[in-house]
Amino acid sequence: ENSVDIAHQVLDSYDGGTIILANQIWQSFNGKIIKLNRSGEVLWEHSIEQNEEGVDSYTVIEDTQGNLFIGGRTFQYEEYGGDGFILKLNACGELLWFKKYSTASTQLIMQDRVEYLIPGVDGSLYFNHYTSLSDVRYNLTKVDSMGNVLWNKPQFVAGELNVWGSGVDDLIRTNDKGFLMAGYVYAPPYYD
């Protein structure tokens, strides 16, 4: 009642169950993670929040041990546009770590979020760190097993090649160990 529930992602769990990542939206964001068993019964359900501040969750992946990695944006540190985050839960839904990712800038940031997590080796992760500055960017970022940034590769920054990155709709790992980012950009001659 008085809320809007949005399921962002559903995935099969390593143990045959189901993981559901969702948001409950009513005046603020409240991320939810739900684990179902093979029969569809709820094993556990947790709210995703930091110090009672809203969290907008976008993506979830699971490793072979059942640990969950959730990406999105939090409003704990930046009230207006939020900051990107990744958190790691164990197979029982208990928090192992939480990392905030933001872009240092004097410009007004409209949105800042983590999208499209891809597992690497040794617990590392790759993801799109969406930042909406005056020049919206495609950022491909790699973090280690504790969420510490190893590198960040921005694309279409400040009109490189007279093209501005605008939004990533998907990110995949290719067979040759590269990445394919699909989305949209503003490009000449009409910038539409």
PDB file of C-alpha atoms in Angstrom:
ATOM      1  CA  GLU A   1       0.000   0.000   0.000  1.00  0.00           C
ATOM      2  CA  ASN A   2       1.203   3.514  -0.859  1.00  0.00           C
ATOM      3  CA  SER A   3       4.313   2.247  -2.624  1.00  0.00           C
ATOM      4  CA  VAL A   4       5.506   1.221  -6.042  1.00  0.00           C
ATOM      5  CA  ASP A   5       7.578  -1.963  -6.276  1.00  0.00           C
ATOM      6  CA  ILE A   6       9.926  -2.306  -9.247  1.00  0.00           C
ATOM      7  CA  ALA A   7      11.828  -5.538  -9.900  1.00  0.00           C
ATOM      8  CA  HIS A   8      15.134  -4.683 -11.596  1.00  0.00           C
ATOM      9  CA  GLN A   9      16.648  -8.133 -11.954  1.00  0.00           C
ATOM     10  CA  VAL A  10      15.849 -11.787 -11.325  1.00  0.00           C
ATOM     11  CA  LEU A  11      18.500 -14.504 -11.491  1.00  0.00           C
ATOM     12  CA  ASP A  12      18.883 -18.203 -10.798  1.00  0.00           C
ATOM     13  CA  SER A  13      20.937 -18.840  -7.679  1.00  0.00           C
ATOM     14  CA  TYR A  14      23.830 -21.292  -7.447  1.00  0.00           C
ATOM     15  CA  ASP A  15      21.707 -23.556  -5.188  1.00  0.00           C
ATOM     16  CA  GLY A  16      18.682 -23.730  -7.500  1.00  0.00           C
ATOM     17  CA  GLY A  17      16.805 -20.901  -5.796  1.00  0.00           C
ATOM     18  CA  THR A  18      15.971 -17.452  -7.129  1.00  0.00           C
ATOM     19  CA  ILE A  19      17.344 -13.986  -6.317  1.00  0.00           C
ATOM     20  CA  ILE A  20      15.129 -10.925  -6.858  1.00  0.00           C
ATOM     21  CA  LEU A  21      16.516  -7.393  -6.776  1.00  0.00           C
ATOM     22  CA  ALA A  22      13.887  -4.663  -6.508  1.00  0.00           C
ATOM     23  CA  ASN A  23      13.127  -1.143  -5.344  1.00  0.00           C
ATOM     24  CA  GLN A  24      10.211   0.032  -3.294  1.00  0.00           C
ATOM     25  CA  ILE A  25       9.567   3.652  -4.217  1.00  0.00           C
ATOM     26  CA  TRP A  26       7.441   6.025  -2.216  1.00  0.00           C
ATOM     27  CA  GLN A  27       8.938   9.423  -1.405  1.00  0.00           C
ATOM     28  CA  SER A  28      12.361   7.758  -1.316  1.00  0.00           C
ATOM     29  CA  PHE A  29      14.094   4.657  -2.645  1.00  0.00           C
ATOM     30  CA  ASN A  30      14.300   1.458  -0.606  1.00  0.00           C
ATOM     31  CA  GLY A  31      16.257  -1.325  -2.284  1.00  0.00           C
ATOM     32  CA  LYS A  32      15.167  -4.909  -1.624  1.00  0.00           C
ATOM     33  CA  ILE A  33      16.936  -8.234  -2.113  1.00  0.00           C
ATOM     34  CA  ILE A  34      14.844 -11.401  -1.799  1.00  0.00           C
ATOM     35  CA  LYS A  35      16.032 -15.032  -1.843  1.00  0.00           C
ATOM     36  CA  LEU A  36      13.569 -17.803  -2.726  1.00  0.00           C
ATOM     37  CA  ASN A  37      14.156 -21.545  -2.471  1.00  0.00           C
ATOM     38  CA  ARG A  38      13.435 -24.026  -5.296  1.00  0.00           C
ATOM     39  CA  SER A  39       9.767 -24.145  -4.296  1.00  0.00           C
ATOM     40  CA  GLY A  40       9.405 -20.361  -4.481  1.00  0.00           C
ATOM     41  CA  GLU A  41       9.225 -19.865  -0.702  1.00  0.00           C
ATOM     42  CA  VAL A  42      10.984 -16.817   0.753  1.00  0.00           C
ATOM     43  CA  LEU A  43      14.218 -17.816   2.547  1.00  0.00           C
ATOM     44  CA  TRP A  44      15.163 -14.249   3.429  1.00  0.00           C
ATOM     45  CA  GLU A  45      14.446 -10.664   2.474  1.00  0.00           C
ATOM     46  CA  HIS A  46      16.527  -7.600   3.274  1.00  0.00           C
ATOM     47  CA  SER A  47      16.157  -3.882   2.788  1.00  0.00           C
ATOM     48  CA  ILE A  48      19.185  -2.243   1.220  1.00  0.00           C
ATOM     49  CA  GLU A  49      19.897   1.061   2.899  1.00  0.00           C
ATOM     50  CA  GLN A  50      22.754   2.981   4.448  1.00  0.00           C
ATOM     51  CA  ASN A  51      22.041   4.778   7.727  1.00  0.00           C
ATOM     52  CA  GLU A  52      18.331   4.979   6.858  1.00  0.00           C
ATOM     53  CA  GLU A  53      19.084   6.798   3.595  1.00  0.00           C
ATOM     54  CA  GLY A  54      17.512   5.631   0.364  1.00  0.00           C
ATOM     55  CA  VAL A  55      19.348   3.237  -1.910  1.00  0.00           C
ATOM     56  CA  ASP A  56      18.401   2.729  -5.556  1.00  0.00           C
ATOM     57  CA  SER A  57      19.581  -0.743  -6.635  1.00  0.00           C
ATOM     58  CA  TYR A  58      20.113  -1.508 -10.344  1.00  0.00           C
ATOM     59  CA  THR A  59      22.016  -4.751 -10.775  1.00  0.00           C
ATOM     60  CA  VAL A  60      22.989  -7.962  -8.963  1.00  0.00           C
ATOM     61  CA  ILE A  61      25.335 -10.858  -9.737  1.00  0.00           C
ATOM     62  CA  GLU A  62      26.232 -13.968  -7.740  1.00  0.00           C
ATOM     63  CA  ASP A  63      29.599 -15.717  -7.495  1.00  0.00           C
ATOM     64  CA  THR A  64      30.147 -19.483  -7.218  1.00  0.00           C
ATOM     65  CA  GLN A  65      30.104 -19.339  -3.376  1.00  0.00           C
ATOM     66  CA  GLY A  66      26.693 -17.649  -3.350  1.00  0.00           C
ATOM     67  CA  ASN A  67      28.006 -14.184  -2.470  1.00  0.00           C
ATOM     68  CA  LEU A  68      25.926 -11.400  -4.004  1.00  0.00           C
ATOM     69  CA  PHE A  69      27.224  -8.137  -5.469  1.00  0.00           C
ATOM     70  CA  ILE A  70      24.673  -5.338  -5.817  1.00  0.00           C
ATOM     71  CA  GLY A  71      25.248  -2.081  -7.676  1.00  0.00           C
ATOM     72  CA  GLY A  72      23.239   1.125  -7.818  1.00  0.00           C
ATOM     73  CA  ARG A  73      23.212   4.561  -6.226  1.00  0.00           C
ATOM     74  CA  THR A  74      22.956   5.783  -2.655  1.00  0.00           C
ATOM     75  CA  PHE A  75      21.731   9.148  -1.411  1.00  0.00           C
ATOM     76  CA  GLN A  76      23.626   9.020   1.899  1.00  0.00           C
ATOM     77  CA  TYR A  77      26.476  11.252   0.764  1.00  0.00           C
ATOM     78  CA  GLU A  78      25.030  13.218  -2.159  1.00  0.00           C
ATOM     79  CA  GLU A  79      21.383  14.113  -1.702  1.00  0.00           C
ATOM     80  CA  TYR A  80      20.646  15.416  -5.179  1.00  0.00           C
ATOM     81  CA  GLY A  81      22.080  12.939  -7.690  1.00  0.00           C
ATOM     82  CA  GLY A  82      23.364  10.192  -5.425  1.00  0.00           C
ATOM     83  CA  ASP A  83      26.653   8.296  -5.573  1.00  0.00           C
ATOM     84  CA  GLY A  84      27.364   4.989  -7.233  1.00  0.00           C
ATOM     85  CA  PHE A  85      27.884   2.012  -4.900  1.00  0.00           C
ATOM     86  CA  ILE A  86      28.615  -1.712  -4.783  1.00  0.00           C
ATOM     87  CA  LEU A  87      27.863  -3.864  -1.780  1.00  0.00           C
ATOM     88  CA  LYS A  88      28.727  -7.495  -1.159  1.00  0.00           C
ATOM     89  CA  LEU A  89      26.463  -9.893   0.761  1.00  0.00           C
ATOM     90  CA  ASN A  90      27.241 -13.459   1.757  1.00  0.00           C
ATOM     91  CA  ALA A  91      24.928 -16.351   0.794  1.00  0.00           C
ATOM     92  CA  CYS A  92      22.746 -15.638   3.858  1.00  0.00           C
ATOM     93  CA  GLY A  93      22.273 -11.990   2.896  1.00  0.00           C
ATOM     94  CA  GLU A  94      24.664 -10.566   5.522  1.00  0.00           C
ATOM     95  CA  LEU A  95      26.658  -7.467   4.542  1.00  0.00           C
ATOM     96  CA  LEU A  96      30.388  -8.129   3.938  1.00  0.00           C
ATOM     97  CA  TRP A  97      31.325  -4.688   2.567  1.00  0.00           C
ATOM     98  CA  PHE A  98      29.932  -1.494   1.040  1.00  0.00           C
ATOM     99  CA  LYS A  99      31.867   0.854  -1.276  1.00  0.00           C
ATOM    100  CA  LYS A 100      30.815   4.248  -2.592  1.00  0.00           C
ATOM    101  CA  TYR A 101      32.022   5.455  -6.004  1.00  0.00           C
ATOM    102  CA  SER A 102      31.642   9.108  -6.908  1.00  0.00           C
ATOM    103  CA  THR A 103      33.173  11.535  -9.326  1.00  0.00           C
ATOM    104  CA  ALA A 104      35.028  14.502  -7.843  1.00  0.00           C
ATOM    105  CA  SER A 105      33.769  17.516  -9.720  1.00  0.00           C
ATOM    106  CA  THR A 106      32.757  21.102  -9.158  1.00  0.00           C
ATOM    107  CA  GLN A 107      30.010  20.607 -11.740  1.00  0.00           C
ATOM    108  CA  LEU A 108      26.465  19.705 -10.789  1.00  0.00           C
ATOM    109  CA  ILE A 109      26.083  15.932 -11.052  1.00  0.00           C
ATOM    110  CA  MET A 110      22.591  14.890 -12.059  1.00  0.00           C
ATOM    111  CA  GLN A 111      23.090  11.169 -11.447  1.00  0.00           C
ATOM    112  CA  ASP A 112      25.900   8.866 -10.405  1.00  0.00           C
ATOM    113  CA  ARG A 113      25.303   5.117 -10.339  1.00  0.00           C
ATOM    114  CA  VAL A 114      26.813   1.663 -10.848  1.00  0.00           C
ATOM    115  CA  GLU A 115      25.270  -0.491 -13.560  1.00  0.00           C
ATOM    116  CA  TYR A 116      25.946  -3.832 -15.291  1.00  0.00           C
ATOM    117  CA  LEU A 117      28.270  -5.804 -13.012  1.00  0.00           C
ATOM    118  CA  ILE A 118      30.524  -8.416 -14.641  1.00  0.00           C
ATOM    119  CA  PRO A 119      32.586 -10.859 -12.552  1.00  0.00           C
ATOM    120  CA  GLY A 120      36.343 -10.999 -13.163  1.00  0.00           C
ATOM    121  CA  VAL A 121      38.946 -13.390 -11.791  1.00  0.00           C
ATOM    122  CA  ASP A 122      39.940 -13.591  -8.115  1.00  0.00           C
ATOM    123  CA  GLY A 123      36.791 -11.766  -7.009  1.00  0.00           C
ATOM    124  CA  SER A 124      37.351  -8.672  -9.134  1.00  0.00           C
ATOM    125  CA  LEU A 125      34.446  -6.895 -10.842  1.00  0.00           C
ATOM    126  CA  TYR A 126      33.931  -4.765 -13.928  1.00  0.00           C
ATOM    127  CA  PHE A 127      31.051  -2.319 -14.235  1.00  0.00           C
ATOM    128  CA  ASN A 128      29.684   0.750 -15.952  1.00  0.00           C
ATOM    129  CA  HIS A 129      29.952   3.731 -13.606  1.00  0.00           C
ATOM    130  CA  TYR A 130      27.414   6.133 -15.059  1.00  0.00           C
ATOM    131  CA  THR A 131      28.120   9.796 -14.304  1.00  0.00           C
ATOM    132  CA  SER A 132      25.903  12.540 -15.638  1.00  0.00           C
ATOM    133  CA  LEU A 133      28.116  15.625 -15.669  1.00  0.00           C
ATOM    134  CA  SER A 134      27.852  18.361 -18.268  1.00  0.00           C
ATOM    135  CA  ASP A 135      29.521  15.718 -20.461  1.00  0.00           C
ATOM    136  CA  VAL A 136      27.797  12.434 -19.652  1.00  0.00           C
ATOM    137  CA  ARG A 137      30.274   9.563 -19.741  1.00  0.00           C
ATOM    138  CA  TYR A 138      30.588   5.865 -20.342  1.00  0.00           C
ATOM    139  CA  ASN A 139      32.999   4.752 -17.595  1.00  0.00           C
ATOM    140  CA  LEU A 140      34.304   1.189 -17.582  1.00  0.00           C
ATOM    141  CA  THR A 141      35.689   0.503 -14.091  1.00  0.00           C
ATOM    142  CA  LYS A 142      37.499  -2.472 -12.557  1.00  0.00           C
ATOM    143  CA  VAL A 143      37.642  -3.122  -8.795  1.00  0.00           C
ATOM    144  CA  ASP A 144      39.425  -5.789  -6.759  1.00  0.00           C
ATOM    145  CA  SER A 145      37.772  -8.353  -4.466  1.00  0.00           C
ATOM    146  CA  MET A 146      37.338  -5.715  -1.719  1.00  0.00           C
ATOM    147  CA  GLY A 147      35.805  -3.120  -4.056  1.00  0.00           C
ATOM    148  CA  ASN A 148      38.921  -0.929  -4.387  1.00  0.00           C
ATOM    149  CA  VAL A 149      39.241   0.754  -7.795  1.00  0.00           C
ATOM    150  CA  LEU A 150      42.044  -0.715  -9.929  1.00  0.00           C
ATOM    151  CA  TRP A 151      41.288   1.383 -13.015  1.00  0.00           C
ATOM    152  CA  ASN A 152      38.640   3.530 -14.648  1.00  0.00           C
ATOM    153  CA  LYS A 153      38.421   4.142 -18.403  1.00  0.00           C
ATOM    154  CA  PRO A 154      36.054   6.983 -19.393  1.00  0.00           C
ATOM    155  CA  GLN A 155      34.800   7.132 -22.966  1.00  0.00           C
ATOM    156  CA  PHE A 156      33.420  10.137 -24.903  1.00  0.00           C
ATOM    157  CA  VAL A 157      34.667  12.672 -22.358  1.00  0.00           C
ATOM    158  CA  ALA A 158      34.173  16.386 -23.146  1.00  0.00           C
ATOM    159  CA  GLY A 159      33.148  15.705 -26.722  1.00  0.00           C
ATOM    160  CA  GLU A 160      36.001  13.448 -27.821  1.00  0.00           C
ATOM    161  CA  LEU A 161      35.663  13.084 -31.614  1.00  0.00           C
ATOM    162  CA  ASN A 162      32.789  15.580 -31.285  1.00  0.00           C
ATOM    163  CA  VAL A 163      30.641  12.819 -29.689  1.00  0.00           C
ATOM    164  CA  TRP A 164      29.171  12.834 -26.183  1.00  0.00           C
ATOM    165  CA  GLY A 165      28.353   9.592 -24.362  1.00  0.00           C
ATOM    166  CA  SER A 166      24.816   9.621 -23.019  1.00  0.00           C
ATOM    167  CA  GLY A 167      23.633   6.249 -21.730  1.00  0.00           C
ATOM    168  CA  VAL A 168      24.774   2.624 -21.561  1.00  0.00           C
ATOM    169  CA  ASP A 169      22.020   0.064 -22.105  1.00  0.00           C
ATOM    170  CA  ASP A 170      24.178  -3.046 -21.757  1.00  0.00           C
ATOM    171  CA  LEU A 171      27.714  -4.187 -21.025  1.00  0.00           C
ATOM    172  CA  ILE A 172      29.070  -7.649 -21.837  1.00  0.00           C
ATOM    173  CA  ARG A 173      32.433  -9.431 -21.768  1.00  0.00           C
ATOM    174  CA  THR A 174      33.480 -10.706 -25.177  1.00  0.00           C
ATOM    175  CA  ASN A 175      35.241 -13.990 -26.006  1.00  0.00           C
ATOM    176  CA  ASP A 176      38.516 -12.159 -26.658  1.00  0.00           C
ATOM    177  CA  LYS A 177      38.455 -10.750 -23.053  1.00  0.00           C
ATOM    178  CA  GLY A 178      37.339  -7.325 -24.268  1.00  0.00           C
ATOM    179  CA  PHE A 179      34.074  -5.519 -23.573  1.00  0.00           C
ATOM    180  CA  LEU A 180      31.106  -4.455 -25.637  1.00  0.00           C
ATOM    181  CA  MET A 181      29.124  -1.452 -24.408  1.00  0.00           C
ATOM    182  CA  ALA A 182      25.814  -0.739 -26.119  1.00  0.00           C
ATOM    183  CA  GLY A 183      23.960   2.501 -25.624  1.00  0.00           C
ATOM    184  CA  TYR A 184      23.411   5.878 -27.187  1.00  0.00           C
ATOM    185  CA  VAL A 185      25.470   8.992 -27.800  1.00  0.00           C
ATOM    186  CA  TYR A 186      25.002  12.497 -29.147  1.00  0.00           C
ATOM    187  CA  ALA A 187      26.911  12.778 -32.410  1.00  0.00           C
ATOM    188  CA  PRO A 188      27.021  15.090 -35.442  1.00  0.00           C
ATOM    189  CA  PRO A 189      25.435  16.220 -37.590  1.00  0.00           C
ATOM    190  CA  TYR A 190      22.220  16.586 -35.582  1.00  0.00           C
ATOM    191  CA  TYR A 191      23.153  15.535 -32.017  1.00  0.00           C
ATOM    192  CA  ASP A 192      19.997  13.495 -31.557  1.00  0.00           C
TER     193      ASP A 192
END
